[in-house]
Amino acid sequence: MTSAAGNTELTVSVNKTDKTKLSESNQAAVGSRPVYDINVVAGKTAIHDLNGGNARISIPYVPQASEDSHAVVIYYIANDGELIVVPNSVYDAQTGQLYFTVSHFSTYAVGYSQVNFNDTAASFAKDSIVYLSARKIIDGLGGNKFAPKATMTRADFTLILARIAGVQLDSYKSTSFKDVKASDYYAASAEWASEKGIAGGIGGGKFEPKANISREQMVAMIARFAAFMNYSLPANANALTFADDSSISGYAKEAAAAVQQAGIINGKTFASKEGSYFAPKDFATREEAAKMLAKLIQLMA
C-alpha cells in the first residue's frame, strides 16, 4: 500500500519470504508457518527504524488443528538469526488475523510456543496463562507448575510489566532502594518502574520487593503503566460501584474505576454478602494478575 507523507511517497509492503534462507534451527522452530519481510520505503530510501514510533501490523493466519490460538506468537528474526518473541501480538479468531506492533521493519515469522503447566486446567485464567507464558512474559515456578493461587510480589509484577513494554533492562546497573541489591533478578525492573512513575517506594528509601502486591496496588500500577505506554484505557464496561468502595485507598480510586471500566478487572462476590466487592487490600494471586495483564495487552494490541 502507499500513502503520501509530505512530498514523499511512503510504500509499505508485507510479503512472504523464502524460509530456506533461515537457519536450520529457525526453520525447525517456525515449521510450516509463514515468514514475512515487512519493508517501508520513503521515496527510494528504505526505512528500518521508526525512531521511537510504532506501526500496527496484521497478517492472516489459520491455526493448525492441534494449536491453541493463545500460544500463536510472532517472532522477530534479529540480524544474528536469534528468534525474539514479540510480546504484544494477539490472534483474533473472528478476523483470522494476527495483530502486533513493531518499532522497526525486518523479517517476522509466525511461531507456536505453548508452555504446559500441570496445575492450570481448572484455573479461570487458563487461557491468559497460556497467552502470557507463550510470549515469555510470565514464568512458572518450576516442576511444570504455575501455582495459580499463589500470591504475586511487587518485584515480580514490575518485571512482568517491563517484559510487556519490551524494555531493555541492561542499562539499569544500580539501585536506589536500600532493600534491593543490584544483583537481585528484579533490581533493574524495580528501578525502571520507579523511574517511570509506575511503582513507588514505601518510604524510608525502601521498595519492599518481596511483599505481596495488593489488588489496589496492582490496578494503580496497571493504570500508570498504560499512561507510560501512551495508551488510554477504554470505557468498555458500565461503571460499577463496589460495595467496599470506601475501603479503596485514595491513590487507587481512579485507577480502580478506569481498570474496571476497561474490562480488565471484575469485582468479587461472596455468598454471605450482597453486592460486588473490589477487595482492595486482598493480595493478588498469580492467576488474577495473568488474567488482567493478558486483557491489557490484548486491548493495547
GROMACS .gro file of C-alpha atoms in nm:
model
  301
    1MET     CA    1   0.000   0.000   0.000
    2THR     CA    2   0.109   0.361  -0.047
    3SER     CA    3   0.034   0.688   0.126
    4ALA     CA    4   0.158   1.042   0.096
    5ALA     CA    5   0.385   1.175   0.371
    6GLY     CA    6   0.450   1.538   0.281
    7ASN     CA    7   0.602   1.527  -0.065
    8THR     CA    8   0.742   1.178  -0.013
    9GLU     CA    9   0.555   0.865  -0.112
   10LEU     CA   10   0.556   0.605   0.163
   11THR     CA   11   0.533   0.244   0.047
   12VAL     CA   12   0.466  -0.040   0.291
   13SER     CA   13   0.499  -0.400   0.178
   14VAL     CA   14   0.431  -0.722   0.367
   15ASN     CA   15   0.548  -1.021   0.163
   16LYS     CA   16   0.603  -1.387   0.236
   17THR     CA   17   0.968  -1.480   0.216
   18ASP     CA   18   1.164  -1.794   0.139
   19LYS     CA   19   1.203  -1.990   0.463
   20THR     CA   20   1.506  -2.174   0.329
   21LYS     CA   21   1.702  -1.853   0.393
   22LEU     CA   22   1.660  -1.914   0.765
   23SER     CA   23   1.898  -2.122   0.972
   24GLU     CA   24   1.811  -2.487   1.021
   25SER     CA   25   1.718  -2.425   1.386
   26ASN     CA   26   1.489  -2.137   1.293
   27GLN     CA   27   1.327  -2.341   1.018
   28ALA     CA   28   1.257  -2.611   1.274
   29ALA     CA   29   1.109  -2.357   1.518
   30VAL     CA   30   0.886  -2.196   1.257
   31GLY     CA   31   0.784  -2.521   1.091
   32SER     CA   32   0.522  -2.483   0.819
   33ARG     CA   33   0.413  -2.140   0.942
   34PRO     CA   34   0.472  -1.832   0.724
   35VAL     CA   35   0.763  -1.589   0.736
   36TYR     CA   36   0.722  -1.228   0.621
   37ASP     CA   37   0.952  -0.948   0.514
   38ILE     CA   38   0.799  -0.618   0.626
   39ASN     CA   39   0.952  -0.324   0.444
   40VAL     CA   40   0.886   0.050   0.428
   41VAL     CA   41   1.031   0.277   0.162
   42ALA     CA   42   1.009   0.658   0.165
   43GLY     CA   43   1.073   0.761  -0.193
   44LYS     CA   44   1.374   0.544  -0.271
   45THR     CA   45   1.502   0.519   0.086
   46ALA     CA   46   1.439   0.208   0.294
   47ILE     CA   47   1.322   0.278   0.650
   48HIS     CA   48   1.425   0.025   0.911
   49ASP     CA   49   1.358   0.212   1.235
   50LEU     CA   50   1.062   0.426   1.337
   51ASN     CA   51   1.270   0.644   1.574
   52GLY     CA   52   1.054   0.580   1.877
   53GLY     CA   53   0.730   0.537   1.685
   54ASN     CA   54   0.528   0.221   1.630
   55ALA     CA   55   0.337   0.058   1.347
   56ARG     CA   56   0.045  -0.180   1.386
   57ILE     CA   57   0.066  -0.480   1.156
   58SER     CA   58  -0.187  -0.754   1.082
   59ILE     CA   59  -0.125  -1.072   0.887
   60PRO     CA   60  -0.361  -1.360   0.807
   61TYR     CA   61  -0.311  -1.694   0.978
   62VAL     CA   62  -0.513  -2.012   1.023
   63PRO     CA   63  -0.404  -2.206   1.334
   64GLN     CA   64  -0.330  -2.570   1.281
   65ALA     CA   65  -0.576  -2.823   1.423
   66SER     CA   66  -0.352  -2.901   1.720
   67GLU     CA   67  -0.270  -2.539   1.803
   68ASP     CA   68  -0.409  -2.335   2.090
   69SER     CA   69  -0.459  -1.990   1.934
   70HIS     CA   70  -0.344  -1.825   2.259
   71ALA     CA   71   0.004  -1.976   2.206
   72VAL     CA   72   0.040  -1.849   1.848
   73VAL     CA   73   0.314  -1.584   1.852
   74ILE     CA   74   0.516  -1.357   1.626
   75TYR     CA   75   0.894  -1.380   1.621
   76TYR     CA   76   1.127  -1.104   1.511
   77ILE     CA   77   1.430  -1.253   1.339
   78ALA     CA   78   1.732  -1.049   1.451
   79ASN     CA   79   2.038  -0.987   1.234
   80ASP     CA   80   2.227  -1.260   1.419
   81GLY     CA   81   1.946  -1.506   1.348
   82GLU     CA   82   1.803  -1.509   1.701
   83LEU     CA   83   1.427  -1.558   1.726
   84ILE     CA   84   1.287  -1.289   1.956
   85VAL     CA   85   0.923  -1.317   2.057
   86VAL     CA   86   0.715  -1.001   2.009
   87PRO     CA   87   0.527  -0.962   2.340
   88ASN     CA   88   0.225  -0.768   2.216
   89SER     CA   89   0.081  -0.996   1.947
   90VAL     CA   90  -0.277  -1.122   1.964
   91TYR     CA   91  -0.465  -1.359   1.736
   92ASP     CA   92  -0.826  -1.271   1.653
   93ALA     CA   93  -1.020  -1.582   1.556
   94GLN     CA   94  -1.309  -1.374   1.417
   95THR     CA   95  -1.095  -1.193   1.162
   96GLY     CA   96  -0.834  -1.467   1.116
   97GLN     CA   97  -0.565  -1.204   1.165
   98LEU     CA   98  -0.260  -1.194   1.390
   99TYR     CA   99  -0.208  -0.838   1.515
  100PHE     CA  100   0.116  -0.698   1.653
  101THR     CA  101   0.302  -0.369   1.694
  102VAL     CA  102   0.657  -0.311   1.572
  103SER     CA  103   0.912  -0.034   1.616
  104HIS     CA  104   1.131  -0.145   1.328
  105PHE     CA  105   1.088  -0.329   0.999
  106SER     CA  106   1.259  -0.654   0.914
  107THR     CA  107   1.173  -1.024   0.896
  108TYR     CA  108   0.898  -1.166   1.115
  109ALA     CA  109   0.775  -1.523   1.148
  110VAL     CA  110   0.462  -1.684   1.287
  111GLY     CA  111   0.550  -1.931   1.561
  112TYR     CA  112   0.398  -2.152   1.826
  113SER     CA  113   0.523  -2.159   2.184
  114GLN     CA  114   0.289  -2.336   2.424
  115VAL     CA  115   0.414  -2.391   2.777
  116ASN     CA  116   0.237  -2.678   2.951
  117PHE     CA  117   0.165  -2.648   3.323
  118ASN     CA  118   0.010  -2.933   3.517
  119ASP     CA  119  -0.184  -2.717   3.764
  120THR     CA  120  -0.379  -2.469   3.547
  121ALA     CA  121  -0.656  -2.682   3.394
  122ALA     CA  122  -0.915  -2.562   3.647
  123SER     CA  123  -0.798  -2.200   3.659
  124PHE     CA  124  -1.033  -1.926   3.537
  125ALA     CA  125  -0.719  -1.769   3.386
  126LYS     CA  126  -0.601  -2.076   3.195
  127ASP     CA  127  -0.612  -1.908   2.852
  128SER     CA  128  -0.441  -1.597   2.989
  129ILE     CA  129  -0.163  -1.808   3.141
  130VAL     CA  130  -0.111  -1.983   2.805
  131TYR     CA  131  -0.104  -1.643   2.633
  132LEU     CA  132   0.149  -1.481   2.866
  133SER     CA  133   0.380  -1.781   2.906
  134ALA     CA  134   0.396  -1.828   2.527
  135ARG     CA  135   0.527  -1.472   2.500
  136LYS     CA  136   0.782  -1.522   2.782
  137ILE     CA  137   0.606  -1.255   2.987
  138ILE     CA  138   0.529  -1.475   3.287
  139ASP     CA  139   0.711  -1.786   3.407
  140GLY     CA  140   0.619  -2.094   3.602
  141LEU     CA  141   0.768  -2.180   3.938
  142GLY     CA  142   0.944  -2.500   3.831
  143GLY     CA  143   0.832  -2.859   3.810
  144ASN     CA  144   0.579  -2.775   3.534
  145LYS     CA  145   0.381  -2.576   3.791
  146PHE     CA  146   0.238  -2.228   3.755
  147ALA     CA  147   0.089  -2.204   4.107
  148PRO     CA  148  -0.217  -2.001   4.004
  149LYS     CA  149  -0.338  -1.949   4.362
  150ALA     CA  150  -0.001  -1.827   4.489
  151THR     CA  151   0.042  -1.456   4.554
  152MET     CA  152   0.234  -1.214   4.334
  153THR     CA  153   0.514  -0.998   4.473
  154ARG     CA  154   0.564  -0.630   4.398
  155ALA     CA  155   0.901  -0.701   4.238
  156ASP     CA  156   0.770  -0.976   4.011
  157PHE     CA  157   0.489  -0.751   3.893
  158THR     CA  158   0.737  -0.483   3.785
  159LEU     CA  159   0.935  -0.746   3.596
  160ILE     CA  160   0.625  -0.860   3.408
  161LEU     CA  161   0.535  -0.502   3.314
  162ALA     CA  162   0.888  -0.442   3.187
  163ARG     CA  163   0.861  -0.751   2.967
  164ILE     CA  164   0.528  -0.632   2.825
  165ALA     CA  165   0.684  -0.297   2.742
  166GLY     CA  166   0.983  -0.468   2.579
  167VAL     CA  167   1.220  -0.264   2.796
  168GLN     CA  168   1.593  -0.328   2.764
  169LEU     CA  169   1.681  -0.352   3.132
  170ASP     CA  170   2.056  -0.388   3.079
  171SER     CA  171   2.103  -0.013   3.120
  172TYR     CA  172   1.987  -0.027   3.482
  173LYS     CA  173   2.308  -0.117   3.664
  174SER     CA  174   2.240   0.019   4.012
  175THR     CA  175   1.957   0.051   4.258
  176SER     CA  176   1.830   0.345   4.462
  177PHE     CA  177   1.649   0.131   4.720
  178LYS     CA  178   1.801   0.013   5.049
  179ASP     CA  179   1.625  -0.324   5.033
  180VAL     CA  180   1.711  -0.407   4.670
  181LYS     CA  181   2.056  -0.537   4.575
  182ALA     CA  182   2.191  -0.465   4.229
  183SER     CA  183   2.239  -0.841   4.187
  184ASP     CA  184   1.871  -0.922   4.254
  185TYR     CA  185   1.690  -1.055   3.947
  186TYR     CA  186   1.422  -0.788   3.989
  187ALA     CA  187   1.658  -0.496   4.063
  188ALA     CA  188   1.651  -0.349   3.713
  189SER     CA  189   1.274  -0.375   3.672
  190ALA     CA  190   1.209  -0.220   4.014
  191GLU     CA  191   1.440   0.068   3.926
  192TRP     CA  192   1.276   0.111   3.586
  193ALA     CA  193   0.924   0.107   3.735
  194SER     CA  194   1.026   0.363   3.995
  195GLU     CA  195   1.196   0.589   3.741
  196LYS     CA  196   0.890   0.587   3.514
  197GLY     CA  197   0.645   0.654   3.796
  198ILE     CA  198   0.479   0.315   3.765
  199ALA     CA  199   0.568   0.188   4.113
  200GLY     CA  200   0.682   0.394   4.407
  201GLY     CA  201   0.875   0.302   4.715
  202ILE     CA  202   0.714   0.266   5.056
  203GLY     CA  203   0.918   0.537   5.223
  204GLY     CA  204   1.248   0.535   5.402
  205GLY     CA  205   1.430   0.450   5.081
  206LYS     CA  206   1.268   0.106   5.062
  207PHE     CA  207   1.080  -0.069   4.780
  208GLU     CA  208   0.966  -0.378   4.973
  209PRO     CA  209   1.018  -0.602   4.668
  210LYS     CA  210   0.915  -0.931   4.825
  211ALA     CA  211   0.591  -0.801   4.972
  212ASN     CA  212   0.275  -0.942   4.820
  213ILE     CA  213   0.106  -0.695   4.587
  214SER     CA  214  -0.250  -0.599   4.680
  215ARG     CA  215  -0.532  -0.564   4.430
  216GLU     CA  216  -0.539  -0.187   4.470
  217GLN     CA  217  -0.163  -0.162   4.425
  218MET     CA  218  -0.191  -0.373   4.111
  219VAL     CA  219  -0.463  -0.164   3.942
  220ALA     CA  220  -0.274   0.153   4.028
  221MET     CA  221   0.037   0.015   3.859
  222ILE     CA  222  -0.166  -0.100   3.558
  223ALA     CA  223  -0.316   0.247   3.513
  224ARG     CA  224   0.025   0.414   3.545
  225PHE     CA  225   0.176   0.162   3.304
  226ALA     CA  226  -0.096   0.233   3.046
  227ALA     CA  227  -0.019   0.605   3.075
  228PHE     CA  228   0.353   0.533   3.034
  229MET     CA  229   0.269   0.340   2.716
  230ASN     CA  230   0.060   0.637   2.593
  231TYR     CA  231  -0.248   0.417   2.596
  232SER     CA  232  -0.587   0.545   2.710
  233LEU     CA  233  -0.786   0.276   2.886
  234PRO     CA  234  -1.122   0.240   2.709
  235ALA     CA  235  -1.460   0.257   2.883
  236ASN     CA  236  -1.588  -0.075   2.754
  237ALA     CA  237  -1.798  -0.164   3.059
  238ASN     CA  238  -2.053   0.026   3.262
  239ALA     CA  239  -1.912   0.187   3.574
  240LEU     CA  240  -1.961  -0.033   3.879
  241THR     CA  241  -1.990   0.095   4.234
  242PHE     CA  242  -1.818  -0.157   4.457
  243ALA     CA  243  -1.981  -0.235   4.791
  244ASP     CA  244  -1.646  -0.166   4.960
  245ASP     CA  245  -1.561   0.143   4.757
  246SER     CA  246  -1.487   0.337   5.075
  247SER     CA  247  -1.210   0.087   5.155
  248ILE     CA  248  -1.014   0.165   4.838
  249SER     CA  249  -0.717   0.391   4.914
  250GLY     CA  250  -0.731   0.738   4.765
  251TYR     CA  251  -0.429   0.678   4.538
  252ALA     CA  252  -0.605   0.382   4.374
  253LYS     CA  253  -0.966   0.503   4.342
  254GLU     CA  254  -0.940   0.648   3.990
  255ALA     CA  255  -0.729   0.356   3.876
  256ALA     CA  256  -0.977   0.101   4.012
  257ALA     CA  257  -1.261   0.273   3.825
  258ALA     CA  258  -1.064   0.302   3.499
  259VAL     CA  259  -0.938  -0.056   3.504
  260GLN     CA  260  -1.287  -0.187   3.587
  261GLN     CA  261  -1.449   0.010   3.302
  262ALA     CA  262  -1.182  -0.115   3.064
  263GLY     CA  263  -1.297  -0.469   3.143
  264ILE     CA  264  -0.963  -0.566   3.294
  265ILE     CA  265  -1.086  -0.635   3.647
  266ASN     CA  266  -1.415  -0.751   3.795
  267GLY     CA  267  -1.549  -0.735   4.145
  268LYS     CA  268  -1.561  -1.027   4.383
  269THR     CA  269  -1.884  -1.177   4.513
  270PHE     CA  270  -1.933  -1.355   4.843
  271ALA     CA  271  -2.209  -1.596   4.937
  272SER     CA  272  -2.253  -1.427   5.274
  273LYS     CA  273  -2.264  -1.071   5.137
  274GLU     CA  274  -2.466  -0.875   4.884
  275GLY     CA  275  -2.309  -0.676   4.605
  276SER     CA  276  -1.977  -0.677   4.423
  277TYR     CA  277  -1.658  -0.615   4.618
  278PHE     CA  278  -1.324  -0.484   4.499
  279ALA     CA  279  -1.136  -0.628   4.799
  280PRO     CA  280  -0.859  -0.366   4.766
  281LYS     CA  281  -0.639  -0.497   5.044
  282ASP     CA  282  -0.656  -0.863   4.934
  283PHE     CA  283  -0.332  -0.995   4.792
  284ALA     CA  284  -0.347  -1.053   4.417
  285THR     CA  285  -0.293  -1.411   4.302
  286ARG     CA  286  -0.082  -1.512   4.006
  287GLU     CA  287  -0.391  -1.615   3.810
  288GLU     CA  288  -0.561  -1.282   3.882
  289ALA     CA  289  -0.253  -1.096   3.761
  290ALA     CA  290  -0.233  -1.314   3.449
  291LYS     CA  291  -0.598  -1.251   3.363
  292MET     CA  292  -0.564  -0.874   3.399
  293LEU     CA  293  -0.236  -0.839   3.214
  294ALA     CA  294  -0.337  -1.058   2.921
  295LYS     CA  295  -0.651  -0.848   2.883
  296LEU     CA  296  -0.444  -0.528   2.897
  297ILE     CA  297  -0.207  -0.646   2.623
  298GLN     CA  298  -0.492  -0.760   2.403
  299LEU     CA  299  -0.666  -0.424   2.440
  300MET     CA  300  -0.345  -0.242   2.354
  301ALA     CA  301  -0.281  -0.466   2.052
   0.00000   0.00000   0.00000
